[in-house]
Short mmCIF file of C-alpha atoms in Angstrom, two decimals:
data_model
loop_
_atom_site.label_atom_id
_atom_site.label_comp_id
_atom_site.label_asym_id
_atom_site.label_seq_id
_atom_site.Cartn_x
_atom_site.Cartn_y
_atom_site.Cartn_z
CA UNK Z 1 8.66 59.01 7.14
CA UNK Z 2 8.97 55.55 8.16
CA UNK Z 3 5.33 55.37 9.66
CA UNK Z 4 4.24 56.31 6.14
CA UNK Z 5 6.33 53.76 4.44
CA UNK Z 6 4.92 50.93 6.60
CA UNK Z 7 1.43 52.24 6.34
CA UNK Z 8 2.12 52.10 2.63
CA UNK Z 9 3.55 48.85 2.72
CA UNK Z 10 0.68 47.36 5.00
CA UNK Z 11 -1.77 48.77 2.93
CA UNK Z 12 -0.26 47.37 -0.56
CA UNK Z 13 -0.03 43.83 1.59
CA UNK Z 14 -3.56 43.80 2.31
CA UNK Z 15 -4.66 44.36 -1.24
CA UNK Z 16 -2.64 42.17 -2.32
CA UNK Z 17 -3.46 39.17 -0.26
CA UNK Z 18 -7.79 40.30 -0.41
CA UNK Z 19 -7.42 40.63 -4.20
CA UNK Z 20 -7.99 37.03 -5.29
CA UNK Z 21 -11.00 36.54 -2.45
CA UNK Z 22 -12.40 39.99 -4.07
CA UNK Z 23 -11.96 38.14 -7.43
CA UNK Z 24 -13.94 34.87 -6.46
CA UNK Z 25 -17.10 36.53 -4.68
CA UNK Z 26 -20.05 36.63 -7.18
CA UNK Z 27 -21.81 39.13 -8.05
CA UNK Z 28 -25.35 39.18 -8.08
CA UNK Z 29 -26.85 41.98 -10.15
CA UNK Z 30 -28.62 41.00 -13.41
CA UNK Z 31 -25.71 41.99 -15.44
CA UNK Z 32 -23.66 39.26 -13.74
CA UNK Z 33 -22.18 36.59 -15.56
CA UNK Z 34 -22.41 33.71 -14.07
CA UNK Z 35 -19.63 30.92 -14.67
CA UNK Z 36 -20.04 27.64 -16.05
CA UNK Z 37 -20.44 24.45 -13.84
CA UNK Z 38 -16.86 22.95 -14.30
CA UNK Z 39 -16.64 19.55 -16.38
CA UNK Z 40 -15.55 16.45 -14.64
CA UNK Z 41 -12.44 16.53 -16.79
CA UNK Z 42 -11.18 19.83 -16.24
CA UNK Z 43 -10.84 18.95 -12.34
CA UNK Z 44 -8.40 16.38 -13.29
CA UNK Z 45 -5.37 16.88 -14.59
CA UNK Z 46 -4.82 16.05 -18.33
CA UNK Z 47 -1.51 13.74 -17.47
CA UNK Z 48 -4.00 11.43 -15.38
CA UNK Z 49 -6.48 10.91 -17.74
CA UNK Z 50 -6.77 8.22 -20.34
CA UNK Z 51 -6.84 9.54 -23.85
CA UNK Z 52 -10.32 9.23 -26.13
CA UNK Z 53 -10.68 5.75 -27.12
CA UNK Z 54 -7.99 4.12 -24.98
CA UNK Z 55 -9.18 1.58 -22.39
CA UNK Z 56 -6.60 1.45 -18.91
CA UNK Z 57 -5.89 -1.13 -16.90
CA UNK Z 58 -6.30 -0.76 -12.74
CA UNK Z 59 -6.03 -3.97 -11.40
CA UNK Z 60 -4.64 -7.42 -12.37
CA UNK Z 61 -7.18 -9.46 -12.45
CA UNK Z 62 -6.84 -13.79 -11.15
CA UNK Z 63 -6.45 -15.27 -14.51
CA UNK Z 64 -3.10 -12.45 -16.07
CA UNK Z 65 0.33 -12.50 -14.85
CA UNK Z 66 3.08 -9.74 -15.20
CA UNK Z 67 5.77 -10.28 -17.28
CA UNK Z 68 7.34 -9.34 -14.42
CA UNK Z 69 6.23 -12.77 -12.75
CA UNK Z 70 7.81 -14.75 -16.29
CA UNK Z 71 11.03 -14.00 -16.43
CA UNK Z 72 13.25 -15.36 -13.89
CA UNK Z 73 10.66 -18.24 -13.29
CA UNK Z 74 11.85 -21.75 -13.53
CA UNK Z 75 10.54 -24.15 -16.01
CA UNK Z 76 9.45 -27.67 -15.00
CA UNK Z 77 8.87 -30.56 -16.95
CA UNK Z 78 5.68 -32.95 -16.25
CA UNK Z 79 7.38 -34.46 -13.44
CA UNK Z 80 7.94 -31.11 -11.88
CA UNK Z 81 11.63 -31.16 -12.46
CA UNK Z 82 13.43 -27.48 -12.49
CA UNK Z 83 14.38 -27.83 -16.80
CA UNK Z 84 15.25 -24.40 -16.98
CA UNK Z 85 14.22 -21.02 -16.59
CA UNK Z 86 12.70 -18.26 -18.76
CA UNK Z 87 14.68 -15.20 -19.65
CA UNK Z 88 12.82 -13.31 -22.30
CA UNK Z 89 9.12 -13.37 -23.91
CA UNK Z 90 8.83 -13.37 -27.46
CA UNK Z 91 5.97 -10.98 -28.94
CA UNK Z 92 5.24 -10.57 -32.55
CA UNK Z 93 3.99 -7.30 -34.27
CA UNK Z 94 0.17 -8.16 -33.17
CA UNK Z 95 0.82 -7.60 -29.99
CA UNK Z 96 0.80 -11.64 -29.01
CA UNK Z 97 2.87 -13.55 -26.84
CA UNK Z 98 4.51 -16.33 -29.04
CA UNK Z 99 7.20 -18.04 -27.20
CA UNK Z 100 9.34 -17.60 -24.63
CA UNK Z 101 13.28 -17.89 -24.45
CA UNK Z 102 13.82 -20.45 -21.97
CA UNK Z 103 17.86 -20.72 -20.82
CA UNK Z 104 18.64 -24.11 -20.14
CA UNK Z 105 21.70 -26.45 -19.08
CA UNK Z 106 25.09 -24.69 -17.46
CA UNK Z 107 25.46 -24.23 -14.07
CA UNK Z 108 24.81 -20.87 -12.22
CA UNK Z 109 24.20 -19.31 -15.68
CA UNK Z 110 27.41 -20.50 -16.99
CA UNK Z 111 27.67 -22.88 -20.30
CA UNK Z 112 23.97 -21.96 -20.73
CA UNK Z 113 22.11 -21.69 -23.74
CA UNK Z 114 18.59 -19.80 -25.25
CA UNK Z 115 15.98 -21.12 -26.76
CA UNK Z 116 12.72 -20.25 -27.88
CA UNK Z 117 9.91 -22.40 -26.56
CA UNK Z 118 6.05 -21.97 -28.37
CA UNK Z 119 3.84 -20.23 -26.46
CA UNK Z 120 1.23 -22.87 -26.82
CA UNK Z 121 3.90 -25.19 -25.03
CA UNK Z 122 4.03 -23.39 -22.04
CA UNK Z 123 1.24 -24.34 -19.41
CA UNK Z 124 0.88 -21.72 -16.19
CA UNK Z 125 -0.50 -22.51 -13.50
CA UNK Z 126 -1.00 -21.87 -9.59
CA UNK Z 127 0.12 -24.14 -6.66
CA UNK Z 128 -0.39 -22.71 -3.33
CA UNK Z 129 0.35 -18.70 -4.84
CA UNK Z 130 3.11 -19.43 -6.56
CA UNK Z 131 3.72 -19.22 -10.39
CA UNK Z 132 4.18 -22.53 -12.43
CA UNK Z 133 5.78 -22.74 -15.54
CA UNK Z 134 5.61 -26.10 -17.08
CA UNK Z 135 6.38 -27.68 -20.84
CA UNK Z 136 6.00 -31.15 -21.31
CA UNK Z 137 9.25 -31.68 -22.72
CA UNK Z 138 12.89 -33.44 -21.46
CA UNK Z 139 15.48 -31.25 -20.43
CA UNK Z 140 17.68 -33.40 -22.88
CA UNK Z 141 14.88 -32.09 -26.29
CA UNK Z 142 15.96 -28.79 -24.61
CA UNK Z 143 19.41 -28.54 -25.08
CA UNK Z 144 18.95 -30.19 -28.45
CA UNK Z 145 16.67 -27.41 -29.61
CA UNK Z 146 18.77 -24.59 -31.50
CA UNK Z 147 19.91 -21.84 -29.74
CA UNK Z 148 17.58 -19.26 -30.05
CA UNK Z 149 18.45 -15.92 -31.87
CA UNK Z 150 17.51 -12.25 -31.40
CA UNK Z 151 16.29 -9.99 -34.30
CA UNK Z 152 19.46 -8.11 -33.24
CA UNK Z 153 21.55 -11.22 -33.14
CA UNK Z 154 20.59 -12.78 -36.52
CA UNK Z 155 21.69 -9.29 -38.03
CA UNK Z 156 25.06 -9.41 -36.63
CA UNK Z 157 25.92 -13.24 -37.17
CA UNK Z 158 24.44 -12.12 -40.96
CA UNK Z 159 26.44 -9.15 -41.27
CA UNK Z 160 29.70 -10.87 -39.90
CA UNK Z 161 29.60 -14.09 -42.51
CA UNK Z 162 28.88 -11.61 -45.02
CA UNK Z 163 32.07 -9.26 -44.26
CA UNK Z 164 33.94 -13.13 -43.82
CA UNK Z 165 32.55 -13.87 -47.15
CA UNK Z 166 34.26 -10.79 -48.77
CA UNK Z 167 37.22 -11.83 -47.02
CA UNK Z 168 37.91 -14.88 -48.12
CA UNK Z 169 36.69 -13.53 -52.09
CA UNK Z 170 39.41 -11.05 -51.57
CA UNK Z 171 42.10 -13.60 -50.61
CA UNK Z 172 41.09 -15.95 -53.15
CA UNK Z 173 41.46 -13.08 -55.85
CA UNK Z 174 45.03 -12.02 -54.24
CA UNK Z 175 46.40 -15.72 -54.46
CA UNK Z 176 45.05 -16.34 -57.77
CA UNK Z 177 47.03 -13.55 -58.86
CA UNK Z 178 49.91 -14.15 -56.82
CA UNK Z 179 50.47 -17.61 -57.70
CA UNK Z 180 53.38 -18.07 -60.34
CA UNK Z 181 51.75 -19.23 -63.96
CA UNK Z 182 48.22 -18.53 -62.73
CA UNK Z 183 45.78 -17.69 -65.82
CA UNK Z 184 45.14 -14.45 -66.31
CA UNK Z 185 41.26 -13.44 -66.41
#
C-alpha cells in the first residue's frame, strides 16, 4: 500500500516539476504558433522605467550641486570670512531656485536669525573639491536684513495678530460698557 502511495506521489512530483519545461518547448508543426519576439520594455520592470515623456537624471554632472551639498554649507563674504551658513533653499512655483535662507549671528545656533538671501547673490564655486558659498555682503548688512519668514510662518504670525486684534476689540467694547456714564451706542 505504501509502495503505491510513493509511486503515486513520485509520479505526481515528476509531472509536476517537467510541466513548465513541457510548456516552454516549441512546437514545430505548421499549425504552431509561434510567440512574439519580446519588447525591450517588457523585460524591464515597469517600476524602473521612466514614464513617456519624462527625461531622468543618472549622473551629476561638474557644473550642478545637490541640495544636499547647500544646506549646512557656510557662507563667506569676499574676504572669505565664515558670515553664516545656509539652512533652507527658497524655490518658487516654476520650479527655480530664488534665494536661500542663510542663518546668521548667535553662537552654536543659539541667538541666530533667518534670512533670505537672492539667488543671484549667491556665487558657488570650487576650491580644491570643496563647495564655496560666497555673497558679497558684511556680516553686519546680514543681521540687519529682516528675518526671513516661511509661507507657514507668515500665516501664523497673521492669524495670531488677527485673533489679538479681536481681543483687544472685545475688551475695548467690554470697558466701554463697563465704564460708569459711558454713552450708550
Amino acid at each position: 500500500m505504501y509502495k503505491t502511495q510513493n509511486f503515486v506521489l513520485a509520479s505526481l512530483l515528476a509531472l509536476a516539476v517537467a510541466s513548465p519545461a513541457i510548456a516552454e518547448t516549441a512546437t514545430t508543426g505548421s499549425d504552431a504558433v509561434q510567440p512574439k519576439a519580446p519588447e525591450a520594455t517588457q523585460t524591464t520592470p515597469r517600476a524602473m522605467t521612466a514614464p513617456a515623456g519624462t527625461a531622468s537624471i543618472t549622473v551629476q554632472h561638474d557644473n550642478q550641486v545637490l541640495s544636499s551639498d547647500l544646506v549646512g554649507r557656510p557662507v563667506v563674504n569676499s574676504e572669505g570670512q565664515n558670515i553664516g551658513e545656509i539652512s533652507n533653499l527658497i524655490i518658487d512655483d516654476q520650479d527655480r531656485v530664488v534665494g536661500a535662507v542663510v542663518s546668521v549671528g548667535g553662537f552654536l545656533g543659539l541667538g541666530s536669525k533667518e534670512v533670505g538671501v537672492a539667488w543671484n547673490e549667491i556665487r558657488l564655486s570650487r576650491e580644491d573639491d570643496k563647495l564655496i558659498a560666497m555673497v558679497d555682503m558684511s556680516e553686519q548688512s546680514l543681521t540687519a536684513a529682516p528675518e526671513f519668514k516661511s509661507l507657514a510662518e507668515a500665516e501664523r504670525d497673521r492669524a495670531a495678530a488677527a485673533a489679538q486684534a479681536e481681543r483687544a476689540r472685545q475688551l475695548e467694547q467690554q470697558t466701554k460698557g463697563q465704564l460708569p456714564g459711558a454713552a450708550a451706542e
